[in-house]
Amino acid sequence: MSDRSILVVGGGIGGLATAIALRANAGLDVTVIEKQADVHSSVFGVGIIQPANAMRALDAIGCAEACMADGYGATEWGSMHDLDGGKLRDMTATRIEGAEYPAMNGITRPRLHEILTARALEVGVVIRYSTAFDTLEQHEDGVTVRFEDGGSERYDLVVGADGVRSKVREHVLGVELRPYYIGQSAFRLNMPRLPEIDRIILQPGPTGMAGFVPIGKDLAYFFFNAEYERDQRPKGDEIYPALKQHLEGFGWLTGQLRDEFLRPDADIVLRPEESLIARAPWHRGRVVLIGDSVHTVTPHLGQGAAQAIEDGIVLAEELRRHDDDHEPAFDAYTARRYERCKLVVDTCLAIAEWEKGQKPGFDNIAATNLVLDTLAQQY
């Protein structure tokens, strides 16, 4: 199958990881198109959590070592503390048998994109920026892709890795299926890594969940999950005072963040949290979906990117295993991925409901540990 051509739509984390796996692990001819102008303009957000299962997947495409060198490897997953910093519970990570990955590696999103891009180019993936498709036309022996600039090309297969707002998704699952807003939005901003931030730190508060993630030797990011109606989320100059108000009453790390690092000119990212788990099949004909386009994961477990990377590796394995027959390869890919991704999506939603006070008696730590235990098993 090495002479087969594959177009990957989307140059984000999932798209690049999938392209690397398809090229390096399955020997396919792979082109990535990305509508943004370059690797940096395609990056959104601040930092990213890489659980042990993400490190295993990155290892499979030759990127784990670079991520660990430039990130922060935590010896434990995390801990939860009260408003004044008193420890409530530890969150321990399940180790992957036979491997020495950190419990959690934190890294900046720009650096992760640079690592994935460099590896993709190294193995022979073609990346075309400022490029978007207009239509996909399937044939018995291929897919004609017409681009927005008026050109067209033919590929054997197309992979939709174009995220939450996927345009490829409508060609597989129809226009009606879209992620939905869960009623929470996440504030995030970078800050210096204080000594206490050596793992994920959670501090529940009266109006939301505060937390810290180490993403480098001297760098961390702060997040706050807050409950908002979609049309009531703060915008522009409203974001800073809204976050500061949420953080009133916090002591310890969150209080220090509020008093020392939260300023009116701070670069604060505010994103809605959305969710989706699409029913199988995740393909139609020669077009298949991966990542957020079929399982949009809220950030409560740090698994969104990890699951997208796993998708790409499994897809490459099944295409290699089934050689020229894409239908059984796509079926096997979805069968291996569906329940695993659904567990992550469903557990994240349960944690969100607990954070909003709508799930009394729920044990978020036990739920997190169950997912980590399950994901420690091979994808």
GROMACS .gro file of C-alpha atoms in nm:
model
  379
    1MET     CA    1   0.000   0.000   0.000
    2SER     CA    2   0.305   0.228   0.003
    3ASP     CA    3   0.203   0.396  -0.326
    4ARG     CA    4  -0.135   0.501  -0.186
    5SER     CA    5  -0.194   0.872  -0.131
    6ILE     CA    6  -0.370   1.010   0.175
    7LEU     CA    7  -0.483   1.364   0.242
    8VAL     CA    8  -0.505   1.467   0.608
    9VAL     CA    9  -0.726   1.772   0.655
   10GLY     CA   10  -0.604   1.969   0.956
   11GLY     CA   11  -0.252   2.041   1.080
   12GLY     CA   12  -0.323   2.039   1.452
   13ILE     CA   13  -0.195   1.786   1.704
   14GLY     CA   14  -0.417   1.501   1.584
   15GLY     CA   15  -0.360   1.570   1.217
   16LEU     CA   16   0.017   1.590   1.244
   17ALA     CA   17   0.040   1.281   1.465
   18THR     CA   18  -0.182   1.086   1.226
   19ALA     CA   19   0.024   1.197   0.928
   20ILE     CA   20   0.345   1.085   1.098
   21ALA     CA   21   0.197   0.745   1.184
   22LEU     CA   22   0.058   0.694   0.833
   23ARG     CA   23   0.391   0.786   0.675
   24ALA     CA   24   0.647   0.643   0.918
   25ASN     CA   25   0.458   0.339   1.047
   26ALA     CA   26   0.249   0.244   0.742
   27GLY     CA   27   0.466   0.375   0.458
   28LEU     CA   28   0.192   0.582   0.292
   29ASP     CA   29   0.221   0.895   0.079
   30VAL     CA   30   0.076   1.166   0.306
   31THR     CA   31  -0.013   1.531   0.251
   32VAL     CA   32  -0.146   1.758   0.528
   33ILE     CA   33  -0.342   2.072   0.448
   34GLU     CA   34  -0.383   2.342   0.712
   35LYS     CA   35  -0.594   2.654   0.660
   36GLN     CA   36  -0.374   2.865   0.890
   37ALA     CA   37  -0.065   3.035   0.751
   38ASP     CA   38   0.206   2.848   0.943
   39VAL     CA   39   0.280   2.619   1.236
   40HIS     CA   40   0.252   2.898   1.490
   41SER     CA   41  -0.071   3.054   1.368
   42SER     CA   42  -0.239   2.712   1.385
   43VAL     CA   43  -0.176   2.685   1.761
   44PHE     CA   44  -0.451   2.775   2.008
   45GLY     CA   45  -0.429   2.776   2.387
   46VAL     CA   46  -0.137   2.784   2.627
   47GLY     CA   47  -0.012   2.450   2.755
   48ILE     CA   48  -0.114   2.089   2.730
   49ILE     CA   49  -0.125   1.787   2.961
   50GLN     CA   50   0.039   1.471   2.827
   51PRO     CA   51  -0.068   1.171   3.038
   52ALA     CA   52   0.138   0.852   3.031
   53ASN     CA   53  -0.080   0.703   2.757
   54ALA     CA   54  -0.010   1.012   2.545
   55MET     CA   55   0.364   0.964   2.600
   56ARG     CA   56   0.335   0.601   2.487
   57ALA     CA   57   0.155   0.713   2.172
   58LEU     CA   58   0.410   0.990   2.107
   59ASP     CA   59   0.687   0.733   2.154
   60ALA     CA   60   0.531   0.525   1.877
   61ILE     CA   61   0.579   0.814   1.632
   62GLY     CA   62   0.922   0.919   1.754
   63CYS     CA   63   0.823   1.235   1.946
   64ALA     CA   64   0.818   1.138   2.315
   65GLU     CA   65   1.184   1.205   2.388
   66ALA     CA   66   1.167   1.560   2.253
   67CYS     CA   67   0.848   1.630   2.448
   68MET     CA   68   1.004   1.511   2.772
   69ALA     CA   69   1.322   1.710   2.707
   70ASP     CA   70   1.130   2.035   2.656
   71GLY     CA   71   0.842   1.979   2.897
   72TYR     CA   72   0.800   1.899   3.264
   73GLY     CA   73   0.775   1.535   3.370
   74ALA     CA   74   0.576   1.495   3.692
   75THR     CA   75   0.636   1.197   3.918
   76GLU     CA   76   0.267   1.191   4.019
   77TRP     CA   77  -0.054   1.284   3.842
   78GLY     CA   78  -0.180   1.541   4.093
   79SER     CA   79  -0.340   1.643   4.420
   80MET     CA   80  -0.650   1.828   4.538
   81HIS     CA   81  -0.642   2.103   4.802
   82ASP     CA   82  -0.894   2.319   4.985
   83LEU     CA   83  -0.925   2.698   4.961
   84ASP     CA   84  -0.638   2.750   5.206
   85GLY     CA   85  -0.408   2.489   5.051
   86GLY     CA   86  -0.475   2.201   5.286
   87LYS     CA   87  -0.435   1.873   5.104
   88LEU     CA   88  -0.760   1.686   5.052
   89ARG     CA   89  -0.650   1.392   4.835
   90ASP     CA   90  -0.368   1.266   4.619
   91MET     CA   91  -0.427   1.158   4.260
   92THR     CA   92  -0.189   0.880   4.164
   93ALA     CA   93  -0.120   0.776   3.807
   94THR     CA   94  -0.123   0.419   3.682
   95ARG     CA   95   0.219   0.325   3.547
   96ILE     CA   96   0.245   0.169   3.203
   97GLU     CA   97   0.406  -0.170   3.237
   98GLY     CA   98   0.753  -0.193   3.092
   99ALA     CA   99   0.787   0.182   3.036
  100GLU     CA  100   0.932   0.472   3.233
  101TYR     CA  101   0.714   0.756   3.112
  102PRO     CA  102   0.637   1.031   3.362
  103ALA     CA  103   0.299   1.020   3.531
  104MET     CA  104   0.222   1.337   3.340
  105ASN     CA  105   0.431   1.551   3.106
  106GLY     CA  106   0.334   1.914   3.061
  107ILE     CA  107   0.448   2.113   2.760
  108THR     CA  108   0.358   2.437   2.582
  109ARG     CA  109   0.134   2.395   2.280
  110PRO     CA  110   0.367   2.590   2.048
  111ARG     CA  111   0.659   2.363   2.136
  112LEU     CA  112   0.451   2.048   2.086
  113HIS     CA  113   0.347   2.172   1.740
  114GLU     CA  114   0.709   2.241   1.653
  115ILE     CA  115   0.809   1.889   1.758
  116LEU     CA  116   0.530   1.724   1.560
  117THR     CA  117   0.592   1.943   1.255
  118ALA     CA  118   0.964   1.870   1.252
  119ARG     CA  119   0.903   1.496   1.283
  120ALA     CA  120   0.640   1.501   1.008
  121LEU     CA  121   0.878   1.675   0.768
  122GLU     CA  122   1.160   1.442   0.871
  123VAL     CA  123   0.964   1.130   0.772
  124GLY     CA  124   0.847   1.280   0.441
  125VAL     CA  125   0.503   1.424   0.509
  126VAL     CA  126   0.412   1.716   0.282
  127ILE     CA  127   0.252   2.007   0.473
  128ARG     CA  128   0.065   2.279   0.284
  129TYR     CA  129  -0.033   2.586   0.488
  130SER     CA  130  -0.293   2.847   0.389
  131THR     CA  131  -0.482   2.567   0.216
  132ALA     CA  132  -0.843   2.464   0.268
  133PHE     CA  133  -1.073   2.235   0.074
  134ASP     CA  134  -1.405   2.334  -0.077
  135THR     CA  135  -1.563   1.998  -0.168
  136LEU     CA  136  -1.491   1.626  -0.151
  137GLU     CA  137  -1.621   1.405  -0.432
  138GLN     CA  138  -1.592   1.033  -0.374
  139HIS     CA  139  -1.541   0.778  -0.653
  140GLU     CA  140  -1.503   0.404  -0.647
  141ASP     CA  141  -1.125   0.432  -0.668
  142GLY     CA  142  -1.051   0.763  -0.497
  143VAL     CA  143  -1.158   1.106  -0.374
  144THR     CA  144  -1.141   1.426  -0.576
  145VAL     CA  145  -1.061   1.719  -0.347
  146ARG     CA  146  -1.140   2.065  -0.476
  147PHE     CA  147  -0.958   2.343  -0.293
  148GLU     CA  148  -1.079   2.693  -0.215
  149ASP     CA  149  -0.818   2.841  -0.450
  150GLY     CA  150  -0.984   2.663  -0.744
  151GLY     CA  151  -0.738   2.375  -0.781
  152SER     CA  152  -0.814   2.006  -0.734
  153GLU     CA  153  -0.629   1.682  -0.665
  154ARG     CA  154  -0.719   1.317  -0.633
  155TYR     CA  155  -0.631   1.102  -0.331
  156ASP     CA  156  -0.692   0.741  -0.243
  157LEU     CA  157  -0.816   0.828   0.108
  158VAL     CA  158  -0.902   1.139   0.310
  159VAL     CA  159  -0.864   1.176   0.688
  160GLY     CA  160  -1.068   1.446   0.860
  161ALA     CA  161  -0.856   1.583   1.146
  162ASP     CA  162  -1.004   1.931   1.136
  163GLY     CA  163  -1.127   1.948   1.493
  164VAL     CA  164  -1.438   2.061   1.673
  165ARG     CA  165  -1.566   2.266   1.378
  166SER     CA  166  -1.484   1.990   1.131
  167LYS     CA  167  -1.593   2.051   0.774
  168VAL     CA  168  -1.503   1.694   0.678
  169ARG     CA  169  -1.750   1.561   0.938
  170GLU     CA  170  -2.051   1.662   0.728
  171HIS     CA  171  -1.922   1.443   0.444
  172VAL     CA  172  -1.926   1.141   0.678
  173LEU     CA  173  -2.189   1.201   0.946
  174GLY     CA  174  -2.406   1.478   0.801
  175VAL     CA  175  -2.441   1.845   0.884
  176GLU     CA  176  -2.665   1.798   1.189
  177LEU     CA  177  -2.407   1.638   1.420
  178ARG     CA  178  -2.204   1.898   1.607
  179PRO     CA  179  -2.041   1.925   1.951
  180TYR     CA  180  -2.254   2.094   2.215
  181TYR     CA  181  -2.159   2.347   2.482
  182ILE     CA  182  -2.170   2.187   2.829
  183GLY     CA  183  -2.225   2.507   3.026
  184GLN     CA  184  -1.865   2.554   3.138
  185SER     CA  185  -1.585   2.767   2.999
  186ALA     CA  186  -1.216   2.749   3.085
  187PHE     CA  187  -0.994   3.048   3.165
  188ARG     CA  188  -0.622   2.980   3.111
  189LEU     CA  189  -0.302   3.181   3.142
  190ASN     CA  190   0.067   3.106   3.173
  191MET     CA  191   0.257   3.185   3.493
  192PRO     CA  192   0.594   3.106   3.655
  193ARG     CA  193   0.617   2.751   3.786
  194LEU     CA  194   0.621   2.786   4.161
  195PRO     CA  195   0.789   2.500   4.355
  196GLU     CA  196   0.453   2.361   4.468
  197ILE     CA  197   0.345   2.309   4.105
  198ASP     CA  198   0.524   1.979   4.048
  199ARG     CA  199   0.209   1.795   3.931
  200ILE     CA  200  -0.151   1.887   3.849
  201ILE     CA  201  -0.287   2.089   4.141
  202LEU     CA  202  -0.663   2.130   4.190
  203GLN     CA  203  -0.835   2.381   4.420
  204PRO     CA  204  -1.216   2.367   4.417
  205GLY     CA  205  -1.387   2.697   4.490
  206PRO     CA  206  -1.739   2.829   4.535
  207THR     CA  207  -1.784   2.925   4.169
  208GLY     CA  208  -1.560   2.677   3.988
  209MET     CA  209  -1.248   2.462   3.980
  210ALA     CA  210  -0.903   2.623   3.986
  211GLY     CA  211  -0.595   2.432   3.884
  212PHE     CA  212  -0.227   2.444   3.791
  213VAL     CA  213  -0.024   2.240   3.541
  214PRO     CA  214   0.358   2.244   3.508
  215ILE     CA  215   0.460   2.281   3.142
  216GLY     CA  216   0.833   2.351   3.171
  217LYS     CA  217   1.118   2.389   3.419
  218ASP     CA  218   1.014   2.747   3.496
  219LEU     CA  219   0.666   2.764   3.342
  220ALA     CA  220   0.317   2.653   3.440
  221TYR     CA  221  -0.035   2.739   3.340
  222PHE     CA  222  -0.335   2.822   3.554
  223PHE     CA  223  -0.690   2.724   3.463
  224PHE     CA  224  -1.031   2.797   3.605
  225ASN     CA  225  -1.345   2.612   3.494
  226ALA     CA  226  -1.645   2.842   3.537
  227GLU     CA  227  -2.015   2.796   3.473
  228TYR     CA  228  -2.168   3.027   3.211
  229GLU     CA  229  -2.458   3.032   2.970
  230ARG     CA  230  -2.313   3.049   2.620
  231ASP     CA  231  -2.433   3.403   2.553
  232GLN     CA  232  -2.323   3.527   2.898
  233ARG     CA  233  -1.954   3.446   2.870
  234PRO     CA  234  -1.728   3.749   2.923
  235LYS     CA  235  -1.554   3.893   2.620
  236GLY     CA  236  -1.259   4.123   2.562
  237ASP     CA  237  -1.204   4.362   2.850
  238GLU     CA  238  -1.462   4.173   3.058
  239ILE     CA  239  -1.242   3.863   3.091
  240TYR     CA  240  -0.989   3.993   3.344
  241PRO     CA  241  -1.241   4.130   3.598
  242ALA     CA  242  -1.460   3.822   3.558
  243LEU     CA  243  -1.173   3.588   3.640
  244LYS     CA  244  -1.053   3.806   3.929
  245GLN     CA  245  -1.401   3.799   4.078
  246HIS     CA  246  -1.414   3.420   4.051
  247LEU     CA  247  -1.088   3.395   4.247
  248GLU     CA  248  -1.196   3.601   4.546
  249GLY     CA  249  -1.181   3.397   4.865
  250PHE     CA  250  -0.901   3.167   4.748
  251GLY     CA  251  -0.583   3.136   4.948
  252TRP     CA  252  -0.261   2.946   4.882
  253LEU     CA  253  -0.162   2.904   4.513
  254THR     CA  254  -0.479   3.044   4.358
  255GLY     CA  255  -0.469   3.342   4.593
  256GLN     CA  256  -0.105   3.400   4.501
  257LEU     CA  257  -0.189   3.377   4.131
  258ARG     CA  258  -0.469   3.631   4.179
  259ASP     CA  259  -0.257   3.876   4.376
  260GLU     CA  260   0.080   3.849   4.198
  261PHE     CA  261   0.030   3.728   3.841
  262LEU     CA  262  -0.324   3.818   3.736
  263ARG     CA  263  -0.308   4.164   3.581
  264PRO     CA  264  -0.536   4.361   3.345
  265ASP     CA  265  -0.288   4.309   3.059
  266ALA     CA  266  -0.249   3.933   3.123
  267ASP     CA  267  -0.286   3.713   2.815
  268ILE     CA  268  -0.593   3.519   2.932
  269VAL     CA  269  -0.749   3.258   2.705
  270LEU     CA  270  -1.119   3.180   2.756
  271ARG     CA  271  -1.263   2.884   2.568
  272PRO     CA  272  -1.605   2.718   2.579
  273GLU     CA  273  -1.601   2.352   2.678
  274GLU     CA  274  -1.779   2.134   2.423
  275SER     CA  275  -1.849   1.763   2.396
  276LEU     CA  276  -1.932   1.501   2.135
  277ILE     CA  277  -1.913   1.126   2.092
  278ALA     CA  278  -2.026   1.023   1.745
  279ARG     CA  279  -2.176   0.682   1.692
  280ALA     CA  280  -2.001   0.439   1.460
  281PRO     CA  281  -1.916   0.422   1.180
  282TRP     CA  282  -1.659   0.701   1.177
  283HIS     CA  283  -1.614   0.676   0.802
  284ARG     CA  284  -1.806   0.684   0.479
  285GLY     CA  285  -1.646   0.531   0.174
  286ARG     CA  286  -1.289   0.656   0.151
  287VAL     CA  287  -1.322   0.937   0.407
  288VAL     CA  288  -1.253   0.872   0.777
  289LEU     CA  289  -1.258   1.095   1.088
  290ILE     CA  290  -1.023   1.120   1.386
  291GLY     CA  291  -0.989   1.331   1.699
  292ASP     CA  292  -1.225   1.613   1.797
  293SER     CA  293  -1.430   1.568   1.481
  294VAL     CA  294  -1.582   1.250   1.632
  295HIS     CA  295  -1.495   1.264   2.004
  296THR     CA  296  -1.472   1.619   2.132
  297VAL     CA  297  -1.329   1.590   2.482
  298THR     CA  298  -1.362   1.854   2.752
  299PRO     CA  299  -1.032   1.927   2.935
  300HIS     CA  300  -1.116   1.768   3.270
  301LEU     CA  301  -0.886   1.467   3.218
  302GLY     CA  302  -0.625   1.618   2.985
  303GLN     CA  303  -0.706   1.351   2.726
  304GLY     CA  304  -0.822   1.537   2.416
  305ALA     CA  305  -0.489   1.541   2.235
  306ALA     CA  306  -0.391   1.200   2.373
  307GLN     CA  307  -0.696   1.036   2.223
  308ALA     CA  308  -0.642   1.205   1.887
  309ILE     CA  309  -0.281   1.083   1.875
  310GLU     CA  310  -0.392   0.730   1.965
  311ASP     CA  311  -0.650   0.750   1.685
  312GLY     CA  312  -0.379   0.819   1.429
  313ILE     CA  313  -0.161   0.531   1.543
  314VAL     CA  314  -0.447   0.282   1.542
  315LEU     CA  315  -0.565   0.402   1.200
  316ALA     CA  316  -0.215   0.354   1.059
  317GLU     CA  317  -0.192   0.006   1.213
  318GLU     CA  318  -0.521  -0.103   1.063
  319LEU     CA  319  -0.446   0.037   0.717
  320ARG     CA  320  -0.114  -0.145   0.721
  321ARG     CA  321  -0.279  -0.466   0.843
  322HIS     CA  322  -0.553  -0.461   0.581
  323ASP     CA  323  -0.329  -0.335   0.302
  324ASP     CA  324  -0.543  -0.230   0.003
  325ASP     CA  325  -0.885  -0.282   0.166
  326HIS     CA  326  -0.978   0.039   0.345
  327GLU     CA  327  -1.332  -0.062   0.452
  328PRO     CA  328  -1.229  -0.333   0.702
  329ALA     CA  329  -0.939  -0.113   0.812
  330PHE     CA  330  -1.174   0.174   0.895
  331ASP     CA  331  -1.419  -0.064   1.067
  332ALA     CA  332  -1.142  -0.213   1.280
  333TYR     CA  333  -1.007   0.133   1.365
  334THR     CA  334  -1.345   0.249   1.495
  335ALA     CA  335  -1.405  -0.075   1.684
  336ARG     CA  336  -1.075  -0.036   1.868
  337ARG     CA  337  -1.131   0.330   1.948
  338TYR     CA  338  -1.501   0.381   2.023
  339GLU     CA  339  -1.543   0.249   2.379
  340ARG     CA  340  -1.211   0.394   2.493
  341CYS     CA  341  -1.298   0.740   2.364
  342LYS     CA  342  -1.654   0.717   2.497
  343LEU     CA  343  -1.523   0.641   2.847
  344VAL     CA  344  -1.311   0.956   2.836
  345VAL     CA  345  -1.591   1.176   2.700
  346ASP     CA  346  -1.848   1.044   2.948
  347THR     CA  347  -1.617   1.072   3.250
  348CYS     CA  348  -1.521   1.428   3.161
  349LEU     CA  349  -1.889   1.519   3.145
  350ALA     CA  350  -1.950   1.356   3.484
  351ILE     CA  351  -1.662   1.554   3.638
  352ALA     CA  352  -1.801   1.874   3.485
  353GLU     CA  353  -2.144   1.805   3.634
  354TRP     CA  354  -1.981   1.743   3.974
  355GLU     CA  355  -1.789   2.071   3.948
  356LYS     CA  356  -2.118   2.249   3.879
  357GLY     CA  357  -2.274   2.094   4.191
  358GLN     CA  358  -2.512   1.878   3.991
  359LYS     CA  359  -2.371   1.538   4.087
  360PRO     CA  360  -2.368   1.507   4.468
  361GLY     CA  361  -2.179   1.208   4.603
  362PHE     CA  362  -1.972   1.170   4.286
  363ASP     CA  363  -1.607   1.081   4.349
  364ASN     CA  364  -1.408   1.270   4.087
  365ILE     CA  365  -1.077   1.122   4.203
  366ALA     CA  366  -1.202   0.764   4.176
  367ALA     CA  367  -1.345   0.841   3.833
  368THR     CA  368  -1.014   0.991   3.722
  369ASN     CA  369  -0.822   0.690   3.851
  370LEU     CA  370  -1.055   0.451   3.668
  371VAL     CA  371  -0.987   0.627   3.339
  372LEU     CA  372  -0.611   0.638   3.400
  373ASP     CA  373  -0.613   0.266   3.486
  374THR     CA  374  -0.804   0.185   3.168
  375LEU     CA  375  -0.589   0.402   2.944
  376ALA     CA  376  -0.272   0.246   3.081
  377GLN     CA  377  -0.380  -0.061   2.886
  378GLN     CA  378  -0.278  -0.074   2.521
  379TYR     CA  379  -0.493   0.121   2.275
   0.00000   0.00000   0.00000
